[in-house]
Every structure is written in structure tokens, then in C-alpha cells.
Amino acid sequence: QLQLVESGGGLVQPGGSLRLSCGASGFALDSYTIGWFRQAPGKEREGVSCISASGGNTNYADSVKGRFTISRDNAKNTVYLQMNSLKPEDTAVYYCARARTGLRSAVTCRGAPDRDHYDYWGQGTQVTVSS
């Protein structure tokens, strides 16, 4: 069965750091563009970052650019999101997702990822930034 599992969330002080992991089973992550999304209470799910199958194309939402870094370790079938200089407005449930097949990374990772281009989602991990 296809499965994506996020981990690494938690409670952190403003200015702190967390690293989220997205582990895959049932398929090879290195064949797909992977996106990170987040959803804060009362708001729609928004794209945060994405990385192409090769790792050669990455993009970020303007709100996290310079603070977050996406990477992948294909040997571990895992994608990471390193989050530094965290702000209260980063508080959300964070999800990883697999891009639809048949779409180029130029579409699925053109900028901040569009959730309409992703068809398989993990369960989410909570990130809370608060003093």
C-alpha cells in the first residue's frame, strides 16, 4: 500500500528550529516531485515548498524563503523540511504530498506548490511556535 508519514513536529519557541521528515512506503520517492503544505486553523491548505524527483528543482513560498530548506535522501526514501527562525505564523499542521503522475516538475514545482497538482497525502504533523 502507498503511504506517506510525516514526523518531527512539536512545540518550539519563536526563533527555534525543527526538521520535519516525510517517509514513504509502497513506492519510490525518487520517482516523484514531493511537496510540503501547511494548514493553519481557519485557513486553507497552502503550499510551502517542493522538490523534484532528481532534487534539481526546489521552490519555496515567499513567506518561508531563506528560513526553510527542502531536501531528499533517496536511499532512505525520505524528504526533509528544515525549518529555522520559526515564527508564530508558521504554526500549522504540515503535510507532505506526492505529485500527480504525468506532470512535469515545471508544473508541479513551478513555484510554491499548488495542492491541485498533488494526489496522495500524508496524515500531517503539528508544528506550534509559541512562547
XYZ file of C-alpha atoms in Angstrom:
131
model
C 0.000 0.000 0.000
C 1.127 3.550 -0.716
C 1.912 5.507 2.417
C 3.410 8.870 3.357
C 4.131 9.574 7.026
C 5.203 12.962 8.396
C 7.133 13.284 11.647
C 9.231 15.814 13.555
C 6.613 18.350 14.566
C 6.202 19.738 18.042
C 6.181 22.843 20.208
C 9.044 25.281 19.677
C 9.907 28.818 20.797
C 9.958 31.668 18.270
C 13.351 31.702 16.591
C 13.804 27.985 17.103
C 14.228 25.190 14.585
C 12.585 21.912 13.648
C 13.242 19.333 10.965
C 10.253 17.554 9.501
C 10.550 14.189 7.777
C 8.329 12.621 5.141
C 8.880 8.891 4.859
C 7.419 6.832 2.041
C 6.495 3.185 1.730
C 4.999 1.285 -1.164
C 6.643 3.473 -3.791
C 9.982 5.105 -4.528
C 10.096 8.775 -3.598
C 12.848 9.399 -6.132
C 10.330 8.926 -8.954
C 8.121 11.819 -7.832
C 8.067 15.502 -7.106
C 7.204 15.922 -3.416
C 5.582 18.956 -1.836
C 5.214 20.269 1.691
C 1.982 22.051 2.592
C 0.552 23.526 5.759
C -2.865 24.386 7.108
C -3.411 26.780 9.994
C -6.683 26.898 11.955
C -9.403 28.577 9.927
C -7.257 28.825 6.797
C -6.931 26.894 3.554
C -4.085 24.493 2.920
C -1.178 26.308 1.305
C 1.974 25.227 -0.460
C 5.239 25.693 1.444
C 7.952 24.010 -0.610
C 8.570 21.355 -3.250
C 11.404 19.301 -4.661
C 11.646 17.497 -7.982
C 12.385 13.787 -8.287
C 16.005 14.488 -9.165
C 16.358 17.107 -6.443
C 17.469 19.613 -9.048
C 14.419 21.842 -8.797
C 13.270 23.304 -5.475
C 10.881 26.130 -4.683
C 9.517 27.912 -1.640
C 6.675 30.159 -0.651
C 7.861 33.738 -0.177
C 6.851 33.573 3.474
C 9.432 30.858 4.231
C 12.169 31.634 1.711
C 15.547 31.933 3.398
C 14.301 30.165 6.531
C 13.207 26.725 5.281
C 15.202 24.208 3.248
C 13.812 21.143 1.486
C 15.994 18.138 0.726
C 15.722 14.443 -0.015
C 17.633 11.286 0.865
C 16.558 8.770 -1.737
C 18.490 5.953 -0.051
C 16.178 6.407 2.949
C 13.102 7.103 0.812
C 12.641 10.313 2.803
C 12.126 14.028 2.115
C 13.007 16.610 4.762
C 11.963 20.144 5.567
C 14.457 22.014 7.743
C 12.695 24.963 9.390
C 14.799 27.692 11.008
C 13.947 31.056 12.571
C 10.422 29.880 13.227
C 7.673 32.438 13.750
C 4.256 32.138 15.404
C 2.655 32.468 11.967
C 4.352 29.195 10.973
C 2.021 27.368 13.362
C 0.046 24.819 11.343
C -0.393 21.169 10.531
C 2.273 20.300 7.963
C 1.623 17.724 5.244
C 3.776 16.127 2.601
C 2.244 15.016 -0.678
C 3.120 13.222 -3.897
C 2.673 14.970 -7.223
C 0.356 13.525 -9.835
C 1.926 11.300 -12.434
C 2.215 12.651 -15.956
C 3.004 16.203 -14.849
C 6.447 17.719 -15.219
C 8.171 19.311 -12.242
C 7.991 22.557 -14.211
C 4.273 22.348 -13.457
C 4.160 20.655 -10.043
C 7.108 22.628 -8.660
C 6.850 25.840 -10.651
C 6.866 27.935 -7.500
C 5.184 27.289 -4.196
C 3.328 24.025 -4.864
C -0.337 24.039 -5.821
C -2.347 21.406 -3.951
C -4.363 20.647 -7.104
C -1.220 19.076 -8.597
C -0.820 16.560 -5.757
C -2.868 13.411 -5.332
C -1.532 11.465 -2.346
C -1.154 12.929 1.123
C 0.281 12.044 4.500
C -1.626 12.431 7.754
C 0.104 15.632 8.856
C 2.271 16.661 11.796
C 1.533 19.581 14.115
C 4.007 22.456 14.400
C 3.314 25.030 17.114
C 5.523 28.105 17.501
C 4.768 29.908 20.744
C 6.460 31.478 23.736
